[in-house]
Short mmCIF file of C-alpha atoms in Angstrom, two decimals:
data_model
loop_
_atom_site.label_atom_id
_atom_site.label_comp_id
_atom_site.label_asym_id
_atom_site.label_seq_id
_atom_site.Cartn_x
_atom_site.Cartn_y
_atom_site.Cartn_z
CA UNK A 1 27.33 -122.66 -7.03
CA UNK A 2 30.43 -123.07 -5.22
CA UNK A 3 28.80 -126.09 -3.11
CA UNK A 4 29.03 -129.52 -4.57
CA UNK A 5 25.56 -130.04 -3.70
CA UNK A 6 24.27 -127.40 -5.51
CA UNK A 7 26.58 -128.28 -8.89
CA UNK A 8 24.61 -132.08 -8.74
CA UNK A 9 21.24 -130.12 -8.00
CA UNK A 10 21.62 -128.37 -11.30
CA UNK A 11 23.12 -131.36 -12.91
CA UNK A 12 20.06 -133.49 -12.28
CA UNK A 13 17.65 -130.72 -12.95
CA UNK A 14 19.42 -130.97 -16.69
CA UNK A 15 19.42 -134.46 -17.05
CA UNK A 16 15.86 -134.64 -16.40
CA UNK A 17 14.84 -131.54 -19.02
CA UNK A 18 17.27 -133.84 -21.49
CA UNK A 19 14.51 -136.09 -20.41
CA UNK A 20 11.64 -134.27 -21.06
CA UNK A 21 13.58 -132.99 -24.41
CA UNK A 22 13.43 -136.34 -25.48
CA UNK A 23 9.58 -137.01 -24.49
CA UNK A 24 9.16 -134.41 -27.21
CA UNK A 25 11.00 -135.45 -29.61
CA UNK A 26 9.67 -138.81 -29.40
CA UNK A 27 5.95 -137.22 -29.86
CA UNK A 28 7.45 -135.93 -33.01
CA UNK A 29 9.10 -138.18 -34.69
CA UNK A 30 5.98 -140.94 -34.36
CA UNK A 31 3.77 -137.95 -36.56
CA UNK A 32 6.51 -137.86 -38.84
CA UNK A 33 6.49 -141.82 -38.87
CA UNK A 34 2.66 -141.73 -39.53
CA UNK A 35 3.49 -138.98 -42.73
CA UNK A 36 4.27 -139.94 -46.64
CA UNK A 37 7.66 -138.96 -47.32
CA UNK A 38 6.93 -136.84 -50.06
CA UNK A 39 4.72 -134.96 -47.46
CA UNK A 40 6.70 -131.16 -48.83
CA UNK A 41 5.36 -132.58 -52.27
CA UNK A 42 8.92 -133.23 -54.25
CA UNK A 43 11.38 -136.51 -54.35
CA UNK A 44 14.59 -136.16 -52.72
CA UNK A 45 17.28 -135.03 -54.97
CA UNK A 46 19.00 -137.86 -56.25
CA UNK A 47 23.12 -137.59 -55.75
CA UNK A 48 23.81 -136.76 -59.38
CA UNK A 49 21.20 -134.13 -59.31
CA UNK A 50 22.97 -132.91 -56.39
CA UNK A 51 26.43 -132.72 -57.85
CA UNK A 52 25.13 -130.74 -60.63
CA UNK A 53 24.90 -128.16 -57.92
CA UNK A 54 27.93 -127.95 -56.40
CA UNK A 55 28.49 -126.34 -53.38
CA UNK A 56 30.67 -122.83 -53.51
CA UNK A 57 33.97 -123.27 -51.21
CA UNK A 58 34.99 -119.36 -50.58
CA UNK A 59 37.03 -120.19 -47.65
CA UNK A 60 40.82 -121.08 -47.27
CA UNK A 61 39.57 -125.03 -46.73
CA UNK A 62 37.20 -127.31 -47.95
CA UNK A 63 34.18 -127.66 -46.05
CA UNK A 64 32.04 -130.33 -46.51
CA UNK A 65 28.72 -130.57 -49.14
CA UNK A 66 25.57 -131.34 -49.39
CA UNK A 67 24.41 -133.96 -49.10
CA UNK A 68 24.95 -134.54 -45.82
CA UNK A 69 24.78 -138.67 -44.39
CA UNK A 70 21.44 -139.51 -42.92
CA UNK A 71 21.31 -139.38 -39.35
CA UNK A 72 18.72 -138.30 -36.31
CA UNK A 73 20.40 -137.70 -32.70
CA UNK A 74 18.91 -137.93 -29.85
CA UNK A 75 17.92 -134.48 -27.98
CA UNK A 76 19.35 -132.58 -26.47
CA UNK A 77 22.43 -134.13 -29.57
CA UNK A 78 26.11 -135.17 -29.04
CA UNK A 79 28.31 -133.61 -31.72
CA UNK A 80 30.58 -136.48 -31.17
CA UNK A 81 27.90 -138.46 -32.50
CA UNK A 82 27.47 -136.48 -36.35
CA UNK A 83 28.94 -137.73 -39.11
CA UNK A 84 30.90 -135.62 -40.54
CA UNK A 85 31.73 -134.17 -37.22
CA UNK A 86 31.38 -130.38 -37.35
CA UNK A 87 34.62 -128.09 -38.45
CA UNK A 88 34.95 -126.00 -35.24
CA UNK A 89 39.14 -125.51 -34.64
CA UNK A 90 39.18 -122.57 -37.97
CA UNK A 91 43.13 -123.83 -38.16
CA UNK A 92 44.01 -120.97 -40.30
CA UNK A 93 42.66 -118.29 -38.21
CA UNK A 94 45.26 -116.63 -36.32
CA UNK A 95 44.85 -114.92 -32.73
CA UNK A 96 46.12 -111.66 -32.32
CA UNK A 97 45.31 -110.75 -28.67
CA UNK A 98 42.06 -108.64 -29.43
CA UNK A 99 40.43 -110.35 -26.20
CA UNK A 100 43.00 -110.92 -23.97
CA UNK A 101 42.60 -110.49 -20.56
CA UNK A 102 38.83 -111.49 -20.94
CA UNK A 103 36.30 -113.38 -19.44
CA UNK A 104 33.61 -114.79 -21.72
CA UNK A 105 30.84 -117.26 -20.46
CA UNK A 106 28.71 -119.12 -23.26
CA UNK A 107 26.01 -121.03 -23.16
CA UNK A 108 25.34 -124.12 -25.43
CA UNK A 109 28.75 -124.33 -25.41
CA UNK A 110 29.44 -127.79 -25.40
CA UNK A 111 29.23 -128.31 -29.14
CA UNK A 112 28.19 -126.12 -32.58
CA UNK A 113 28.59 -122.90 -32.54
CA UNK A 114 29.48 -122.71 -29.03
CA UNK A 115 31.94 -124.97 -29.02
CA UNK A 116 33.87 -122.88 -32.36
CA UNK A 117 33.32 -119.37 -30.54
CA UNK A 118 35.22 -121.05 -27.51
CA UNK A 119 37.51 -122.31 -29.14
CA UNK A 120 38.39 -118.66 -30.83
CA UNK A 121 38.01 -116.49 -27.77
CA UNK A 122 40.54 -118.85 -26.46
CA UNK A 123 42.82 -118.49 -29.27
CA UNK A 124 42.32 -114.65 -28.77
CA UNK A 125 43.51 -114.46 -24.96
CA UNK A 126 39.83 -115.00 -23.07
CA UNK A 127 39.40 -117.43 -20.62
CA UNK A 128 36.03 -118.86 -21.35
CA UNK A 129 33.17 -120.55 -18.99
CA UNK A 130 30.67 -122.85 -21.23
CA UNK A 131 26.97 -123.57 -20.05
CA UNK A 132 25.64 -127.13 -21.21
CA UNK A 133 22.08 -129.35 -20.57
CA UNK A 134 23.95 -132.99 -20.26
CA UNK A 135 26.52 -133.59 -23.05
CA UNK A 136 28.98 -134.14 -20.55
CA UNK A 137 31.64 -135.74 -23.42
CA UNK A 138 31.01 -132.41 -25.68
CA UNK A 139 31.86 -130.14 -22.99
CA UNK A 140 34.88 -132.20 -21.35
CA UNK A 141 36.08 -131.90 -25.64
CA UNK A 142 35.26 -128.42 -25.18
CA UNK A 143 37.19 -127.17 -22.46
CA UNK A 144 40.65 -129.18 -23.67
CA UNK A 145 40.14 -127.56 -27.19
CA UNK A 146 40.02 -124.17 -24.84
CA UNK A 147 43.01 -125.15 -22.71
CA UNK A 148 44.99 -126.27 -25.90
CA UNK A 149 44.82 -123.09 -27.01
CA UNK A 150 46.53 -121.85 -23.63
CA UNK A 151 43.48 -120.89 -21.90
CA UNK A 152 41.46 -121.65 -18.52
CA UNK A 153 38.01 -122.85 -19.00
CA UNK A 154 35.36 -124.14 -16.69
CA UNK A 155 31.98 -126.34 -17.98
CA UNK A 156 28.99 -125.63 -15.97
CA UNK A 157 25.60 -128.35 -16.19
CA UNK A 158 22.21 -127.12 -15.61
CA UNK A 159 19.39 -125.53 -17.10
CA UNK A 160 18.97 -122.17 -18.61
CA UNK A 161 15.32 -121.91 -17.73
CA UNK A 162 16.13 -121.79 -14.29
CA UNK A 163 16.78 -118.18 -13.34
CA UNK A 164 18.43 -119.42 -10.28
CA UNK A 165 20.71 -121.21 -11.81
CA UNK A 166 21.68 -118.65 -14.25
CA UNK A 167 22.13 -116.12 -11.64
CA UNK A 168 24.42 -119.02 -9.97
CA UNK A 169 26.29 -119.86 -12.84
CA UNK A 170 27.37 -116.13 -13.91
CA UNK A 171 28.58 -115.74 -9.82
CA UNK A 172 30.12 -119.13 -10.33
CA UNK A 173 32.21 -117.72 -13.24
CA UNK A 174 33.64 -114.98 -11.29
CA UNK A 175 34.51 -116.38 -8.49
CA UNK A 176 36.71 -118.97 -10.90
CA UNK A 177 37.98 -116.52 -13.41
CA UNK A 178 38.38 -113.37 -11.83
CA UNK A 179 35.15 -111.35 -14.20
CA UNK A 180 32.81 -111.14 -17.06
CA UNK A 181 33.50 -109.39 -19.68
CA UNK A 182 31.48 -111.07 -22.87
CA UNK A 183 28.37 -113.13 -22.18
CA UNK A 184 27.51 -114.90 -25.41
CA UNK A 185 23.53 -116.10 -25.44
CA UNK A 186 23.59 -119.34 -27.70
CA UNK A 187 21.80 -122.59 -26.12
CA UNK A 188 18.77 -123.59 -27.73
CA UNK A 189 15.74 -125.77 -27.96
CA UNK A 190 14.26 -126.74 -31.78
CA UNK A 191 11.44 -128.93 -32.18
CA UNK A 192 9.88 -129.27 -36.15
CA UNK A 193 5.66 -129.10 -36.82
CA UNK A 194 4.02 -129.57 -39.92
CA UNK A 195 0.85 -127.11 -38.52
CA UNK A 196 0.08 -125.00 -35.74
CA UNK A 197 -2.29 -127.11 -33.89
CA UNK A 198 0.81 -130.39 -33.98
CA UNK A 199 3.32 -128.11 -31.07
CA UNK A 200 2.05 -129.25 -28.19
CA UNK A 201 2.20 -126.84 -24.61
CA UNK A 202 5.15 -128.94 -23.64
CA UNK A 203 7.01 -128.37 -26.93
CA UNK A 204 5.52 -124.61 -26.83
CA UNK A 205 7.13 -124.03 -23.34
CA UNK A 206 10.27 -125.67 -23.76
CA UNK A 207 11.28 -123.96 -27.06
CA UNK A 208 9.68 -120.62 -25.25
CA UNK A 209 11.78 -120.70 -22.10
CA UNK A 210 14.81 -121.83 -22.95
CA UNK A 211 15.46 -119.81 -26.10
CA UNK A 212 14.19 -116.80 -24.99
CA UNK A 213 13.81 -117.03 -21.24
CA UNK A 214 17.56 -118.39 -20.75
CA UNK A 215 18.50 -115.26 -22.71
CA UNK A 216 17.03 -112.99 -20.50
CA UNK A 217 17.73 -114.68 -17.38
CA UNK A 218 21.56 -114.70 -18.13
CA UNK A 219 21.65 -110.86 -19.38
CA UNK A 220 19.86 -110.06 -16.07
CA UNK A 221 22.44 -112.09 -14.01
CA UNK A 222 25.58 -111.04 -16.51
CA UNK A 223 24.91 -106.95 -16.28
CA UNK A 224 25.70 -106.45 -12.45
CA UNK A 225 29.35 -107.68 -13.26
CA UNK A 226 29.61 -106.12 -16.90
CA UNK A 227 31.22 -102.92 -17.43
CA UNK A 228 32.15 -100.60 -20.10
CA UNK A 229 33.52 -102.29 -23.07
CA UNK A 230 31.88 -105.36 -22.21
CA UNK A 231 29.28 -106.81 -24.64
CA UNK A 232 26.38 -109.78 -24.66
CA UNK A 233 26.36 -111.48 -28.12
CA UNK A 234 22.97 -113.58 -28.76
CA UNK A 235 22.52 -116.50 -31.25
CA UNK A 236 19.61 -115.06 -34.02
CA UNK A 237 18.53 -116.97 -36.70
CA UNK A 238 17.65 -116.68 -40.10
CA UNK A 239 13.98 -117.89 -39.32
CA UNK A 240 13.47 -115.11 -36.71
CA UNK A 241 14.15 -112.74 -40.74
CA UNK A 242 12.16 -114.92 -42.73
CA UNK A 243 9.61 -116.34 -40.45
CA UNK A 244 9.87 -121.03 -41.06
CA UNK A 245 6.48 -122.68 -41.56
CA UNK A 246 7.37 -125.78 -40.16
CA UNK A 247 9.29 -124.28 -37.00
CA UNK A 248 6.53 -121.35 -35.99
CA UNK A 249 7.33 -121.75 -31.87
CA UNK A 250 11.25 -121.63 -32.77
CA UNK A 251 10.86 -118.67 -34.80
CA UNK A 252 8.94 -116.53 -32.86
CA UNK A 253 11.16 -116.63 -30.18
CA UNK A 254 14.56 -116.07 -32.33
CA UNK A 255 12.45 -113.17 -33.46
CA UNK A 256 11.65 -112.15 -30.82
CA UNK A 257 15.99 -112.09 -29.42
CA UNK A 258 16.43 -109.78 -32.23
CA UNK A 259 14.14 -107.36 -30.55
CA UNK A 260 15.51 -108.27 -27.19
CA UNK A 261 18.77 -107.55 -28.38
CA UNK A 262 18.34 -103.86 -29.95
CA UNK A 263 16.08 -103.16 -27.32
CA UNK A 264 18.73 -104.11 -24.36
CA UNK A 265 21.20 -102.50 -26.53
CA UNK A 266 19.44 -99.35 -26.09
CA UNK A 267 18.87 -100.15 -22.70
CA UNK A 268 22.78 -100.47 -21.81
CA UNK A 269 24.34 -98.14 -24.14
CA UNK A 270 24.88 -95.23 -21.44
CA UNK A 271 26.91 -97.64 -19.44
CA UNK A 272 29.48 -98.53 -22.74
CA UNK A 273 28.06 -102.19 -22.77
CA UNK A 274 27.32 -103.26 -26.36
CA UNK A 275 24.25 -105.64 -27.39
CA UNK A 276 24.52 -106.99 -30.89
CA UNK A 277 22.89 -110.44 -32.37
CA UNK A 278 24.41 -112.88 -35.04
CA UNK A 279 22.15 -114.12 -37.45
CA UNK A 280 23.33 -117.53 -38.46
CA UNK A 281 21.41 -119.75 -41.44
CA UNK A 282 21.43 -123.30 -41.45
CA UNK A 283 24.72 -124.45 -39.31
CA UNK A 284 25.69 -127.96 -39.35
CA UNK A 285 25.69 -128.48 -35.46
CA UNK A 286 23.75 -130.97 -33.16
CA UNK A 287 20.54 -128.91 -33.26
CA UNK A 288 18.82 -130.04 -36.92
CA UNK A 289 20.02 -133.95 -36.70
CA UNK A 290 18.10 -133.91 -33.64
CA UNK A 291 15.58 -132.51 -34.61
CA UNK A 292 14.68 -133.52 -38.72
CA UNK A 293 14.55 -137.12 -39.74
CA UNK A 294 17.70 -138.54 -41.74
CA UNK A 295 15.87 -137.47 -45.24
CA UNK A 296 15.69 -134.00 -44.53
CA UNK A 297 19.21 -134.09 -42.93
CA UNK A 298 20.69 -134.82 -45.78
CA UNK A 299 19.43 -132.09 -47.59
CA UNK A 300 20.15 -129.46 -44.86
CA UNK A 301 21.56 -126.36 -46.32
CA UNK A 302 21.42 -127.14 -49.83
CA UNK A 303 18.58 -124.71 -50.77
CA UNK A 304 21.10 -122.00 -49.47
CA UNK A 305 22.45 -120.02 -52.26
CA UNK A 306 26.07 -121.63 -51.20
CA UNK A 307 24.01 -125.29 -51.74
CA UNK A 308 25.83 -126.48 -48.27
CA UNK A 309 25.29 -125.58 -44.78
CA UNK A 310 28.13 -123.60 -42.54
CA UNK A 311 30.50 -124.94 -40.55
CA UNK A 312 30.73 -123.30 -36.66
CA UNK A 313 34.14 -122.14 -37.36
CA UNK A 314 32.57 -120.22 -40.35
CA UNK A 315 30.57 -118.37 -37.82
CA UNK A 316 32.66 -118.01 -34.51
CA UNK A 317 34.79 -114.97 -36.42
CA UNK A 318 31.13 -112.81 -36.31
CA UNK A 319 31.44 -113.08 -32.39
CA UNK A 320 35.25 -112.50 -32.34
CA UNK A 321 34.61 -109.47 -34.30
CA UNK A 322 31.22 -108.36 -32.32
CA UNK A 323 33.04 -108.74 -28.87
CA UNK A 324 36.72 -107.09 -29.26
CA UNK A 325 36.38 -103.44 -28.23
CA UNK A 326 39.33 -102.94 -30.91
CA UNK A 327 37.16 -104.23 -33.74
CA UNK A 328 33.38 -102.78 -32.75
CA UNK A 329 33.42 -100.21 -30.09
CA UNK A 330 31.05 -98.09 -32.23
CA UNK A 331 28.35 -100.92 -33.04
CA UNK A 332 25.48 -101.75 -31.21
CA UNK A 333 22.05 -103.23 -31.40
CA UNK A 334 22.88 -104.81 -35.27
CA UNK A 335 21.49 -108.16 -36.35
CA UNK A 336 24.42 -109.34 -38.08
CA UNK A 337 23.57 -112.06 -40.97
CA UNK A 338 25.73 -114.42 -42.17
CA UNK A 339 23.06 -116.56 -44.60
CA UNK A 340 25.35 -118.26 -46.95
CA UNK A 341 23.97 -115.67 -49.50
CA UNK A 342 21.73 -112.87 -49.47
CA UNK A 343 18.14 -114.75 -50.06
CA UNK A 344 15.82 -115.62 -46.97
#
């Protein structure tokens, strides 16, 4: 990894599965072109319906309500490119050292949650290496959010489905930071179907190997250098709870992390590593705008029980919490939901 040669091997293996990302999403987007709008069988909620709704704000700032603009990204999706931009720098959460003198590698962690979690491991004393596909701008925003916050941080390209490259980019992360000491599981692939026979192989294997292979793949590399007191945090979802009709390939593997992560859990526990699972519901981060069509967009979150989607820096505090020895040295293997309410 140290090479240069191998860094723009891995680079241009991730451009061209941002590529192929984008093959699929094109597929997609020409059913949904082909589809009456009303194809869920109800009319968009009109704005005043939608203020008769209002959003609950629990938090110590305003986050922003539904509806959301209308807007479709591009895979794999540029968070500099949303509108509103996602809420990621939590500016009233204060640091108090609970991770300081850590090493944390995260993947996806150019943008979204990723980015937020960075962001606060930073603010909490960890130096922090993020794992992206291509959104070179995200990550470069990334790491000086991290360094603002008095931190080192490296960005490493490539793809997760590789296991070499996983293997390369945990050594990689060592060699620059000293350890590991908090590997948080978090890139992923999302691609919508209206039935079961519409997710093609290349949309099956793609959502398949990188949400649930590039988990595995990392944990394998990321245990060797792990030792007690470390943890590996993995991005659930509400759909791998509930089960989504029109996401059946993305569920089944966020389902299937949950078991991954109480069964590792079990697996490390003799050796004081900790294995626990945040269960996020809809986030507004890259992942849906490129994914959904600007209608649905709009809409995103507002069936939650909060009527809004989360922000990533409503999040991030679940993986503070999950990986400071101070705060959860007695939990393990727990999915931990954070739903915007308490209905699936």
């Amino acid at each position: 990894m140290a090479k240069q040669d191998g860094q723009d091997r891995y680079r241009a293996m991730a451009e061209q599965t941002a590529r192929e990302q984008r093959k699929i999403q094109e597929r997609i987007d020409r059913k949904d072109a082909r589809k009456p709008k009303s194809r869920k069988g109800k009319a968009k909620k009109s704005k005043s319906d939608s203020a008769t709704e209002k959003a609950v704000q629990a938090g110590d700032r305003r986050q922003p309500d539904s509806p959301m603009p209308e807007q479709h990204l591009a895979k794999p999706g540029d968070e500099h490119e949303m509108d509103p931009e996602p809420n990621y720098r939590a500016p009233t959460y204060v640091g108090s050292g609970k991770l300081e003198g850590m090493v944390a590698l995260i993947t996806g962690g150019d943008s979204g949650i990723g980015r937020a979690v960075a962001v606060l491991f930073a603010r909490e004393g960890a130096d922090v290496a993020i794992v992206y596909l291509s959104e070179h701008a995200d990550a470069r925003k990334t790491c000086r959010a991290v360094e603002a916050e008095g931190r080192r941080c490296i960005a490493i390209a490539g793809d997760v489905r590789d296991a070499a490259f996983c293997k390369d980019a945990v050594d990689y992360t060592v060699d620059q930071l000293g350890s590991l000491d908090i590997l948080v599981n978090n890139a992923a692939f999302q691609g919508h179907a209206e039935s079961i026979d519409e997710i093609s192989d290349e949309q099956f294997d793609m959502t398949v190997r990188t949400n649930l292979y590039g988990y595995f793949y990392m944990a394998k590399a990321a245990v060797p250098h792990l030792k007690n007191g470390c943890s590996i945090i993995n991005t659930g979802s509400k759909t791998g709870l509930f089960g989504s009709k029109h996401l059946l390939d993305y569920s089944a593997t966020k389902g299937a992390i949950h078991a991954f992560t109480k069964s590792l859990a079990a697996n490390l526990v003799d050796k004081g590593i900790r294995v626990n699972v945040v269960v996020p519901g809809p986030v507004w981060t890259p992942l849906n705008p490129a994914d959904r069509g600007g209608e649905e967009v709009a809409e995103f979150g507002a069936n939650t029980e909060m009527k809004r989607p989360a922000q990533p820096e409503e999040i991030a505090p679940a993986f503070v919490f999950l990986a400071a020895p101070s705060c959860s040295s007695y939990i393990t293997g727990i999915e931990l939901p954070i739903l915007g309410g308490t209905a699936g």
